């Protein structure tokens, strides 16, 4: 009887994970030096209205950003659409675009949603 209980205990999965908030659909920027701070950042997705990013001075240091989408939008309908980002510092402008893809949940702390990695280039 003891042997059976040990086998059951060894096969059970009692792992506990502490996860942060889920971003859901998100994007990240590449190609901007880490020391560059934005005065304004604007995100445009497909033919939806462009959205200014709150707290643009923090965007370059935060990694992934939540994708600003209206509540009525079906996210799966945006797979393959373009995300465009304009990042302005006052003396320089960086812009770029990417194609949105669907990211399925892969781990206990992962979230499914749209993803876009936007390659930025200095345009001014």
PDB file of C-alpha atoms in Angstrom:
ATOM      1  CA  UNK A   1       0.000   0.000   0.000  1.00  0.00           C
ATOM      2  CA  UNK A   2       2.823   2.422   0.834  1.00  0.00           C
ATOM      3  CA  UNK A   3       4.467   1.809  -2.527  1.00  0.00           C
ATOM      4  CA  UNK A   4       1.269   2.777  -4.378  1.00  0.00           C
ATOM      5  CA  UNK A   5       0.962   6.054  -2.442  1.00  0.00           C
ATOM      6  CA  UNK A   6       4.559   6.995  -3.239  1.00  0.00           C
ATOM      7  CA  UNK A   7       3.999   6.321  -6.929  1.00  0.00           C
ATOM      8  CA  UNK A   8       0.886   8.509  -6.943  1.00  0.00           C
ATOM      9  CA  UNK A   9       2.688  11.317  -5.134  1.00  0.00           C
ATOM     10  CA  UNK A  10       5.585  11.229  -7.584  1.00  0.00           C
ATOM     11  CA  UNK A  11       3.206  11.505 -10.528  1.00  0.00           C
ATOM     12  CA  UNK A  12       1.084  14.362  -9.191  1.00  0.00           C
ATOM     13  CA  UNK A  13       1.825  17.892 -10.365  1.00  0.00           C
ATOM     14  CA  UNK A  14       1.602  20.324  -7.463  1.00  0.00           C
ATOM     15  CA  UNK A  15       3.763  23.042  -9.048  1.00  0.00           C
ATOM     16  CA  UNK A  16       2.768  26.552  -8.050  1.00  0.00           C
ATOM     17  CA  UNK A  17       3.449  29.469 -10.371  1.00  0.00           C
ATOM     18  CA  UNK A  18       3.366  33.148  -9.508  1.00  0.00           C
ATOM     19  CA  UNK A  19       2.575  35.008 -12.712  1.00  0.00           C
ATOM     20  CA  UNK A  20       2.445  38.716 -13.439  1.00  0.00           C
ATOM     21  CA  UNK A  21      -0.428  40.446 -15.172  1.00  0.00           C
ATOM     22  CA  UNK A  22      -1.240  39.164 -18.639  1.00  0.00           C
ATOM     23  CA  UNK A  23      -0.600  41.695 -21.399  1.00  0.00           C
ATOM     24  CA  UNK A  24      -2.787  39.829 -23.851  1.00  0.00           C
ATOM     25  CA  UNK A  25      -2.036  41.174 -27.313  1.00  0.00           C
ATOM     26  CA  UNK A  26       1.239  43.064 -27.375  1.00  0.00           C
ATOM     27  CA  UNK A  27       4.061  44.532 -29.422  1.00  0.00           C
ATOM     28  CA  UNK A  28       7.713  45.327 -28.848  1.00  0.00           C
ATOM     29  CA  UNK A  29      10.162  47.687 -30.520  1.00  0.00           C
ATOM     30  CA  UNK A  30      13.655  46.866 -31.762  1.00  0.00           C
ATOM     31  CA  UNK A  31      16.347  49.071 -33.276  1.00  0.00           C
ATOM     32  CA  UNK A  32      16.059  52.068 -30.925  1.00  0.00           C
ATOM     33  CA  UNK A  33      19.078  52.666 -28.672  1.00  0.00           C
ATOM     34  CA  UNK A  34      18.283  52.034 -24.992  1.00  0.00           C
ATOM     35  CA  UNK A  35      19.130  55.602 -23.948  1.00  0.00           C
ATOM     36  CA  UNK A  36      16.591  57.213 -26.322  1.00  0.00           C
ATOM     37  CA  UNK A  37      13.430  58.523 -24.640  1.00  0.00           C
ATOM     38  CA  UNK A  38      10.217  59.323 -26.489  1.00  0.00           C
ATOM     39  CA  UNK A  39       8.164  62.482 -26.190  1.00  0.00           C
ATOM     40  CA  UNK A  40       5.292  60.881 -28.135  1.00  0.00           C
ATOM     41  CA  UNK A  41       4.564  57.390 -29.436  1.00  0.00           C
ATOM     42  CA  UNK A  42       1.678  56.607 -31.778  1.00  0.00           C
ATOM     43  CA  UNK A  43       0.475  53.086 -32.621  1.00  0.00           C
ATOM     44  CA  UNK A  44      -1.644  52.285 -35.683  1.00  0.00           C
ATOM     45  CA  UNK A  45      -3.156  48.837 -36.258  1.00  0.00           C
ATOM     46  CA  UNK A  46      -4.625  47.933 -39.662  1.00  0.00           C
ATOM     47  CA  UNK A  47      -7.251  50.527 -40.600  1.00  0.00           C
ATOM     48  CA  UNK A  48      -8.235  51.259 -36.971  1.00  0.00           C
ATOM     49  CA  UNK A  49      -7.812  54.741 -35.508  1.00  0.00           C
ATOM     50  CA  UNK A  50      -4.221  55.441 -34.424  1.00  0.00           C
ATOM     51  CA  UNK A  51      -3.667  55.615 -30.669  1.00  0.00           C
ATOM     52  CA  UNK A  52      -1.190  57.753 -28.702  1.00  0.00           C
ATOM     53  CA  UNK A  53       0.635  55.731 -26.041  1.00  0.00           C
ATOM     54  CA  UNK A  54       0.280  56.901 -22.431  1.00  0.00           C
ATOM     55  CA  UNK A  55       3.622  57.425 -20.633  1.00  0.00           C
ATOM     56  CA  UNK A  56       5.679  57.465 -23.862  1.00  0.00           C
ATOM     57  CA  UNK A  57       8.855  58.329 -21.933  1.00  0.00           C
ATOM     58  CA  UNK A  58       8.877  54.771 -20.492  1.00  0.00           C
ATOM     59  CA  UNK A  59       8.124  52.783 -23.656  1.00  0.00           C
ATOM     60  CA  UNK A  60      11.687  52.092 -24.830  1.00  0.00           C
ATOM     61  CA  UNK A  61      12.716  50.532 -21.507  1.00  0.00           C
ATOM     62  CA  UNK A  62       9.659  48.350 -20.871  1.00  0.00           C
ATOM     63  CA  UNK A  63       9.985  45.617 -23.492  1.00  0.00           C
ATOM     64  CA  UNK A  64       6.567  44.333 -24.572  1.00  0.00           C
ATOM     65  CA  UNK A  65       3.732  46.842 -24.624  1.00  0.00           C
ATOM     66  CA  UNK A  66       0.008  46.172 -24.494  1.00  0.00           C
ATOM     67  CA  UNK A  67      -1.526  46.530 -27.949  1.00  0.00           C
ATOM     68  CA  UNK A  68      -4.189  49.261 -27.820  1.00  0.00           C
ATOM     69  CA  UNK A  69      -7.266  47.683 -29.420  1.00  0.00           C
ATOM     70  CA  UNK A  70     -10.903  48.754 -29.128  1.00  0.00           C
ATOM     71  CA  UNK A  71     -13.162  46.308 -27.264  1.00  0.00           C
ATOM     72  CA  UNK A  72     -15.286  45.616 -30.354  1.00  0.00           C
ATOM     73  CA  UNK A  73     -12.335  44.253 -32.392  1.00  0.00           C
ATOM     74  CA  UNK A  74     -12.040  40.483 -32.862  1.00  0.00           C
ATOM     75  CA  UNK A  75      -8.345  39.905 -32.347  1.00  0.00           C
ATOM     76  CA  UNK A  76      -8.162  36.838 -34.606  1.00  0.00           C
ATOM     77  CA  UNK A  77      -9.405  39.054 -37.462  1.00  0.00           C
ATOM     78  CA  UNK A  78      -6.181  41.101 -37.184  1.00  0.00           C
ATOM     79  CA  UNK A  79      -3.789  38.202 -37.838  1.00  0.00           C
ATOM     80  CA  UNK A  80      -1.672  39.197 -40.839  1.00  0.00           C
ATOM     81  CA  UNK A  81      -2.535  42.899 -40.492  1.00  0.00           C
ATOM     82  CA  UNK A  82       0.113  45.599 -40.064  1.00  0.00           C
ATOM     83  CA  UNK A  83       1.060  47.478 -36.918  1.00  0.00           C
ATOM     84  CA  UNK A  84       2.820  50.821 -37.485  1.00  0.00           C
ATOM     85  CA  UNK A  85       4.605  52.749 -34.731  1.00  0.00           C
ATOM     86  CA  UNK A  86       5.972  56.307 -34.762  1.00  0.00           C
ATOM     87  CA  UNK A  87       8.353  57.171 -31.898  1.00  0.00           C
ATOM     88  CA  UNK A  88       9.254  60.882 -31.629  1.00  0.00           C
ATOM     89  CA  UNK A  89      11.911  62.292 -29.304  1.00  0.00           C
ATOM     90  CA  UNK A  90      11.623  65.965 -30.257  1.00  0.00           C
ATOM     91  CA  UNK A  91      14.862  65.949 -32.255  1.00  0.00           C
ATOM     92  CA  UNK A  92      14.466  62.579 -33.981  1.00  0.00           C
ATOM     93  CA  UNK A  93      11.696  60.373 -35.321  1.00  0.00           C
ATOM     94  CA  UNK A  94      11.801  56.587 -35.393  1.00  0.00           C
ATOM     95  CA  UNK A  95       9.204  54.589 -37.292  1.00  0.00           C
ATOM     96  CA  UNK A  96       8.581  50.991 -38.213  1.00  0.00           C
ATOM     97  CA  UNK A  97       6.003  48.350 -38.926  1.00  0.00           C
ATOM     98  CA  UNK A  98       5.416  44.647 -38.467  1.00  0.00           C
ATOM     99  CA  UNK A  99       2.880  41.985 -39.342  1.00  0.00           C
ATOM    100  CA  UNK A 100       0.737  40.767 -36.471  1.00  0.00           C
ATOM    101  CA  UNK A 101       0.707  37.040 -35.739  1.00  0.00           C
ATOM    102  CA  UNK A 102      -1.191  34.903 -33.226  1.00  0.00           C
ATOM    103  CA  UNK A 103       0.697  33.608 -30.214  1.00  0.00           C
ATOM    104  CA  UNK A 104      -0.887  30.641 -28.448  1.00  0.00           C
ATOM    105  CA  UNK A 105      -0.491  30.037 -24.737  1.00  0.00           C
ATOM    106  CA  UNK A 106       2.625  27.877 -24.265  1.00  0.00           C
ATOM    107  CA  UNK A 107       3.253  27.797 -20.518  1.00  0.00           C
ATOM    108  CA  UNK A 108       1.565  28.356 -17.176  1.00  0.00           C
ATOM    109  CA  UNK A 109       2.324  32.106 -17.161  1.00  0.00           C
ATOM    110  CA  UNK A 110       1.935  32.684 -20.890  1.00  0.00           C
ATOM    111  CA  UNK A 111      -1.040  34.448 -22.457  1.00  0.00           C
ATOM    112  CA  UNK A 112      -2.435  34.010 -25.935  1.00  0.00           C
ATOM    113  CA  UNK A 113      -2.891  37.029 -28.180  1.00  0.00           C
ATOM    114  CA  UNK A 114      -1.577  38.999 -31.109  1.00  0.00           C
ATOM    115  CA  UNK A 115       2.151  39.733 -31.231  1.00  0.00           C
ATOM    116  CA  UNK A 116       4.210  42.125 -33.326  1.00  0.00           C
ATOM    117  CA  UNK A 117       7.932  42.869 -33.195  1.00  0.00           C
ATOM    118  CA  UNK A 118       8.371  46.272 -34.819  1.00  0.00           C
ATOM    119  CA  UNK A 119      11.764  46.991 -36.383  1.00  0.00           C
ATOM    120  CA  UNK A 120      12.298  50.731 -35.958  1.00  0.00           C
ATOM    121  CA  UNK A 121      14.460  52.985 -38.140  1.00  0.00           C
ATOM    122  CA  UNK A 122      15.538  56.576 -37.556  1.00  0.00           C
ATOM    123  CA  UNK A 123      13.700  58.592 -40.216  1.00  0.00           C
ATOM    124  CA  UNK A 124      14.737  62.087 -39.093  1.00  0.00           C
TER     125      UNK A 124
END
